[in-house]
Short mmCIF file of C-alpha atoms and ligand atoms in Angstrom, two decimals:
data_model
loop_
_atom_site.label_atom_id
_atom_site.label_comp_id
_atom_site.label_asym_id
_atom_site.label_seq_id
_atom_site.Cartn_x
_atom_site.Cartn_y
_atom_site.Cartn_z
CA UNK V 23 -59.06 25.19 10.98
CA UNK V 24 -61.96 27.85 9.84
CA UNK V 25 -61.42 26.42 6.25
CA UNK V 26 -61.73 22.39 7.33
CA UNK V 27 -64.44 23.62 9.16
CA UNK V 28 -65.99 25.48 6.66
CA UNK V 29 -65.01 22.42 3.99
CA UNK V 30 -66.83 19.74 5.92
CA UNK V 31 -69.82 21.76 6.60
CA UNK V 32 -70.19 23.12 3.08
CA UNK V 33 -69.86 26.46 3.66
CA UNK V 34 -66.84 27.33 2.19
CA UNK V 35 -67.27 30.67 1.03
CA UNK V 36 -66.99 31.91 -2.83
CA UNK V 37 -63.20 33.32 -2.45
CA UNK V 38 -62.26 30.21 -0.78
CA UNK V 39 -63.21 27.73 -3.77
CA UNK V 40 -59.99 26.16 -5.07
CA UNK V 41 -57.95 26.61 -8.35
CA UNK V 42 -56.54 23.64 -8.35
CA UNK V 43 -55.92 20.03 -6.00
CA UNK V 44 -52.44 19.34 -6.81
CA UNK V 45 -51.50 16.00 -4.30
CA UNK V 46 -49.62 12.96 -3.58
CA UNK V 47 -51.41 10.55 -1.52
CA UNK V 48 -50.31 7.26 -0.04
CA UNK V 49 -50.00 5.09 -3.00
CA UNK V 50 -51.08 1.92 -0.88
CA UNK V 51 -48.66 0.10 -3.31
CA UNK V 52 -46.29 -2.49 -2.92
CA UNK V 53 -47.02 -5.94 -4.13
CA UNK V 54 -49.62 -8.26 -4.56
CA UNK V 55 -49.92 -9.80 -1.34
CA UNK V 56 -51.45 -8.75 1.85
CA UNK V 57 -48.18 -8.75 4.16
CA UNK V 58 -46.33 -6.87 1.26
CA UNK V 59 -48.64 -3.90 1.61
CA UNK V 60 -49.00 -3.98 5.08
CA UNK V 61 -45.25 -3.52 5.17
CA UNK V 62 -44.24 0.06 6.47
CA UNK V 63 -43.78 3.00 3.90
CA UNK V 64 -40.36 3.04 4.31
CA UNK V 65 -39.54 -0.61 3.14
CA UNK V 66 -41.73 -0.31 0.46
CA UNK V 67 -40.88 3.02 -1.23
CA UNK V 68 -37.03 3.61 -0.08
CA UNK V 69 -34.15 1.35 -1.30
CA UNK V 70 -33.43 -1.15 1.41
CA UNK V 71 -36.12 0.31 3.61
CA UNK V 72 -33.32 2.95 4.03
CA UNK V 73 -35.09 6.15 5.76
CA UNK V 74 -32.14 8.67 5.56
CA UNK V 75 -33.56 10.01 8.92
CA UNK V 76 -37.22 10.84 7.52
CA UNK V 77 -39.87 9.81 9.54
CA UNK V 78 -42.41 7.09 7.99
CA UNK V 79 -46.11 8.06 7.99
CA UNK V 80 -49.08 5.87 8.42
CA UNK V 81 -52.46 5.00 5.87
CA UNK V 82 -50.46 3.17 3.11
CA UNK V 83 -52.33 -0.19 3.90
CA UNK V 84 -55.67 0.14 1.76
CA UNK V 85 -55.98 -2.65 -0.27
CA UNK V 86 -57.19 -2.54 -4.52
CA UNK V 87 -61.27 -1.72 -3.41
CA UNK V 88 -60.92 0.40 -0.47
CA UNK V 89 -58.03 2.28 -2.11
CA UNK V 90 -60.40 3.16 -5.26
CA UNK V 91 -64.08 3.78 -2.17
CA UNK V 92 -61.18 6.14 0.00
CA UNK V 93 -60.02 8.24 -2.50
CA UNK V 94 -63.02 8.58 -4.35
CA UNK V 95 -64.16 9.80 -1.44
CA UNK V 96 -61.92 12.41 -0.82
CA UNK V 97 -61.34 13.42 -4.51
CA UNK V 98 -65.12 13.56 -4.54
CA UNK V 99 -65.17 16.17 -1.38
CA UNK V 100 -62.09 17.64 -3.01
CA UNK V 101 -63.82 18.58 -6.10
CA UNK V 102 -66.69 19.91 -4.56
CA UNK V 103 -64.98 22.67 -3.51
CA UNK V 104 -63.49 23.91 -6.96
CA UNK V 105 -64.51 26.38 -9.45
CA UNK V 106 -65.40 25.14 -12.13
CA UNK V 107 -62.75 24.38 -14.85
CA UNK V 108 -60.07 23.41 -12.01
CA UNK V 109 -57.92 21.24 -12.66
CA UNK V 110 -57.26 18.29 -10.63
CA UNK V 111 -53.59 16.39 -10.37
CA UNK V 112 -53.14 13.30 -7.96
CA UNK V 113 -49.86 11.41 -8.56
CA UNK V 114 -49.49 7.58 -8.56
CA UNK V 115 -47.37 4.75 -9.26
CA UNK V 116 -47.43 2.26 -12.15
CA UNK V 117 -49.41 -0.57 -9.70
CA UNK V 118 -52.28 2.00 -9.47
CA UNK V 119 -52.40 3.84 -12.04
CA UNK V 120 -55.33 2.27 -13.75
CA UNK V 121 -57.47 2.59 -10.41
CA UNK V 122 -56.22 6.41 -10.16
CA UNK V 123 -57.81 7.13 -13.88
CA UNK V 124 -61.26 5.42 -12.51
CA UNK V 125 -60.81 7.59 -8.76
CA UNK V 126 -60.37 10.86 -11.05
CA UNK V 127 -63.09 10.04 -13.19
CA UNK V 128 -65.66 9.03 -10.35
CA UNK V 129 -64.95 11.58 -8.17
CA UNK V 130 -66.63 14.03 -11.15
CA UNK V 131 -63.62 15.13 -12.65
CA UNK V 132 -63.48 15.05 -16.45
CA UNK V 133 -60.67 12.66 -16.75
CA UNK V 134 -57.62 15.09 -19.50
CA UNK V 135 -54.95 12.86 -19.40
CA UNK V 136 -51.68 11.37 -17.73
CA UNK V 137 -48.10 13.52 -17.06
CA UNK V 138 -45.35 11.21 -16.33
CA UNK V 139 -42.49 12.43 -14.14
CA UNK V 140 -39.46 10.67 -15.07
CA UNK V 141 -37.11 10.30 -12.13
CA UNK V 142 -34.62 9.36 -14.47
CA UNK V 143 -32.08 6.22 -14.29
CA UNK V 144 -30.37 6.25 -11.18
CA UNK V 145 -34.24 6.27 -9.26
CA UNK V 146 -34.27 2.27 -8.21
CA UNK V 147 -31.90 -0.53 -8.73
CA UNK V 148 -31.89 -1.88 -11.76
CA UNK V 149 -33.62 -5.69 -11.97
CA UNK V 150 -32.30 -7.95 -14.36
CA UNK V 151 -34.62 -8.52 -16.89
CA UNK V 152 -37.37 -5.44 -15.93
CA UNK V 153 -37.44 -2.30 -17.53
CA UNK V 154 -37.02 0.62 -14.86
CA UNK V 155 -39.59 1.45 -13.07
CA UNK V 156 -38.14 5.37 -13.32
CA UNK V 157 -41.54 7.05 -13.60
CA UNK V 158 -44.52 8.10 -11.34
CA UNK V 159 -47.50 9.51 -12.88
CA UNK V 160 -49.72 12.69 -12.44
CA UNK V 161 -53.34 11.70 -13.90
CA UNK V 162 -55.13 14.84 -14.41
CA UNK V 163 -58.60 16.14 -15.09
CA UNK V 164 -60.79 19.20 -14.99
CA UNK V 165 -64.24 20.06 -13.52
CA UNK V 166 -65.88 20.19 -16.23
CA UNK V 167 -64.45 21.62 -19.31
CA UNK V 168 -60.60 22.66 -19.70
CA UNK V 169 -60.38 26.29 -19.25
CA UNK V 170 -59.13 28.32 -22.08
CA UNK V 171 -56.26 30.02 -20.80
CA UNK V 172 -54.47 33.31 -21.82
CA UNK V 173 -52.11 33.44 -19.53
CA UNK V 174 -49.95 30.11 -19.34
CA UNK V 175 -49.64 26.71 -20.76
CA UNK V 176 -49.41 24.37 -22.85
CA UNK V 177 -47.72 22.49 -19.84
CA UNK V 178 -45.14 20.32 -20.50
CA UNK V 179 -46.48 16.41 -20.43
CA UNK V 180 -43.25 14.86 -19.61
CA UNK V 181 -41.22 15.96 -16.74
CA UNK V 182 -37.67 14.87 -16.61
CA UNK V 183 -36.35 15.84 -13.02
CA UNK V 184 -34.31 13.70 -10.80
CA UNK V 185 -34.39 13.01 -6.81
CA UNK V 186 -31.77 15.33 -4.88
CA UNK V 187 -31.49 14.31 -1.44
CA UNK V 188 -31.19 17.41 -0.42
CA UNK V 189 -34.00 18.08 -1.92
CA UNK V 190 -36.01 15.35 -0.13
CA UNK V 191 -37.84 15.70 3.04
CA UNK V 192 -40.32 12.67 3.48
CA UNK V 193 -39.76 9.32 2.53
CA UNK V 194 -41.83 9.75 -0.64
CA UNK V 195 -41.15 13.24 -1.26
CA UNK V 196 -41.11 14.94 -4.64
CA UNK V 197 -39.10 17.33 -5.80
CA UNK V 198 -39.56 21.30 -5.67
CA UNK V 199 -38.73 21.88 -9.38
CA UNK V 200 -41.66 19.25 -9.96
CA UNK V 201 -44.39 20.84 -7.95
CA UNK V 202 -43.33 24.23 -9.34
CA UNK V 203 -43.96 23.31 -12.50
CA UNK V 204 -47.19 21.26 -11.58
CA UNK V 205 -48.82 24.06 -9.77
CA UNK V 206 -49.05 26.33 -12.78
CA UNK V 207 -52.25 25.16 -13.77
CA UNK V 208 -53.68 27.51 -11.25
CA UNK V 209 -53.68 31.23 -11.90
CA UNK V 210 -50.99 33.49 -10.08
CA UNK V 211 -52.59 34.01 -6.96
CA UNK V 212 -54.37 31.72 -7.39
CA UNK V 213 -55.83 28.89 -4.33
CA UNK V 214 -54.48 25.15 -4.32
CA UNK V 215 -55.77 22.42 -2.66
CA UNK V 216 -52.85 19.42 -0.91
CA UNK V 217 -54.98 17.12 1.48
CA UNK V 218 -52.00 15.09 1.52
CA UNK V 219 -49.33 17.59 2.49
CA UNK V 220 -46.19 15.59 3.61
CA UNK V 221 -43.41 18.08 4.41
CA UNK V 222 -45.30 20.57 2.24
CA UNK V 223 -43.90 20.67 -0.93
CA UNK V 224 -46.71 21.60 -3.28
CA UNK V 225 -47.19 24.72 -0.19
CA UNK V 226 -43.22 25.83 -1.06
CA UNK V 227 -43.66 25.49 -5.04
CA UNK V 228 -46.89 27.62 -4.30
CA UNK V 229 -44.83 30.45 -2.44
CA UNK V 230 -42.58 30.47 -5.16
CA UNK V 231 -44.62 30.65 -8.06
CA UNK V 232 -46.70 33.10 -6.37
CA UNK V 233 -49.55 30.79 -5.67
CA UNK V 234 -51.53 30.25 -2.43
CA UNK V 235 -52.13 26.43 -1.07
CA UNK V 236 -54.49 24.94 1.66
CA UNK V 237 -52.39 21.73 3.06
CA UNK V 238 -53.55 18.94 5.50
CA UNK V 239 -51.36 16.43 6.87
CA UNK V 240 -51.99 13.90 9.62
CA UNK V 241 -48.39 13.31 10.90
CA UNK V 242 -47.59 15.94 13.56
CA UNK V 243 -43.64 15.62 12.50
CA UNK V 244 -44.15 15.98 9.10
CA UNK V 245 -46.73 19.25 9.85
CA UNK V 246 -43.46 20.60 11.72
CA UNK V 247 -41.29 20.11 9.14
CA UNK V 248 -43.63 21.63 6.28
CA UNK V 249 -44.08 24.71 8.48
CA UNK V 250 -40.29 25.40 9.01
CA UNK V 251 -39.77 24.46 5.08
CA UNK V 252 -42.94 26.94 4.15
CA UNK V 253 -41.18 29.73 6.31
CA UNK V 254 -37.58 29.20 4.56
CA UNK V 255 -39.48 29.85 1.27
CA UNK V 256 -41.46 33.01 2.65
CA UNK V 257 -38.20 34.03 3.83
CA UNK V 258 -36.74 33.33 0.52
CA UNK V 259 -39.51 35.14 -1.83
CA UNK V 260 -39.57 38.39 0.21
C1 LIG N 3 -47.01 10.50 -0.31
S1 LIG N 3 -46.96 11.47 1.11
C2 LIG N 3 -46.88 13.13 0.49
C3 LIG N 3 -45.45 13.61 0.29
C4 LIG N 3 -45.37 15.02 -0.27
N1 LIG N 3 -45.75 15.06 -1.65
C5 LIG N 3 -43.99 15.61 -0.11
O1 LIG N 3 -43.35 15.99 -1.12
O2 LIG N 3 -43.52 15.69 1.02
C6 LIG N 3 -48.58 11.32 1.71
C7 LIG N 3 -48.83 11.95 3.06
O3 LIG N 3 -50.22 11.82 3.37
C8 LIG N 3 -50.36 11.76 4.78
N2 LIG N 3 -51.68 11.19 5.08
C9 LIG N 3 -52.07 9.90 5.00
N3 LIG N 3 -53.38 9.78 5.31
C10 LIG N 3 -53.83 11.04 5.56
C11 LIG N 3 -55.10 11.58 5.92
N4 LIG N 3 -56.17 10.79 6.07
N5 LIG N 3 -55.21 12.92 6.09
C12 LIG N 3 -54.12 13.74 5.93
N6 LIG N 3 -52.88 13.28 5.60
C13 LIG N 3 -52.75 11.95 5.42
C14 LIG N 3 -49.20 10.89 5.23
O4 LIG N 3 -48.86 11.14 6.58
C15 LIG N 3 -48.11 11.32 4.23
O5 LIG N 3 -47.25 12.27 4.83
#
């Protein structure tokens, strides 16, 4: 709560400023038409609004123009609060992917590129005559210039990594192997940034890469669940 507090005042304090925002925010996806985007998460992003017992969360409804105003304003406050040469990673779909490149680049990042996570074939049921849509994307940029590291890297562009349901603990969650391999940008011990924490899964790659992560989440069940997943992987790591 000290660090929110210290975020929105802008006081956050020289140790505090962040390696890296690694996160996953509601795509606001799902169609062209109003009432298909209002539709809840779950019938949007799981087959046959199937749930498996996660809970849904809330602030998927934005529509094209106050998708691109919200998150540049929270990229914006994001970045703000980075050293310089962080790198900043915000994964999207392929509906918004061309308004996530503009949100990176607005929000003062220097726009580097796009990583594509390939869930692999069995992601979605096929539709005649589509080509899968198998991949989400991470579009990534830096503030200011790419750092030149020593110490790790080049990062793989393409990451190949399917959905395990055991594995899965929010309707849109990613997997662990991804976000351990995504939060390598930042330094060991270094301090990452998730304002869109679901159950926490760029906080558990952290603790097992030896990374440190700041997470906000607004649903109360999914904060519960991150905190008993984060103290499995303590638990694990000691
Ligand atoms: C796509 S999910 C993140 C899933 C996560 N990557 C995982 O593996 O579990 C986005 C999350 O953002 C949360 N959220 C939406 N609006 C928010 C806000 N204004 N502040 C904080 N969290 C928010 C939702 O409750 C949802 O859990």
């Amino acid at each position: 709560m000290e660090l929110l507090n210290q975020m929105r005042t802008g006081k956050l304090g020289k140790d505090n400023q962040f390696d890296a925002v690694v996160t996953d925010p509601p795509y606001c996806s799902g169609a062209a038409t109003k009432s298909a985007r209002d539709a809840d998460p779950a019938s949007k992003y799981c087959q046959n609004g199937n749930r498996c017992g996660r809970p849904n969360f809330e602030g998927d409804h934005r529509d094209a123009r106050s998708f691109e105003f919200w998150c540049t304003m929270w990229l914006t406050l994001a970045r703000r609060h980075c050293k310089t040469s962080a790198y900043g990673l915000v994964f999207i779909d392929w509906r918004q992917l061309p308004l996530m490149t503009n949100i990176v680049q607005a929000s003062g990042f220097a726009w580097k590129g796009i990583c594509v996570w390939n869930k692999g074939r069995a992601s979605r049921s096929p539709h005649k005559g589509y080509f899968r849509h198998q991949a989400e994307y991470i579009v990534w940029g830096t503030n200011g210039k790419v750092p030149k590291l020593k110490d790790r890297g080049p990062f793989d562009g393409v990451h190949s990594i399917a959905v395990k349901q055991a594995d899965k603990f929010h309707i849109t969650g990613k997997p662990t192997k991804l976000l351990r391999e995504l939060v390598q940008v930042a330094p060991v011990g270094g301090l990452i940034l998730d304002p869109f924490a679901g159950s926490g899964t760029t906080g558990i790659a952290a603790v097992h890469e030896g990374r440190r992560a700041v997470l906000f989440e607004q649903s109360e069940e999914y904060c519960e669940i991150a905190a008993k997943r984060l103290e499995a992987a303590e638990g694990e790591v000691k």
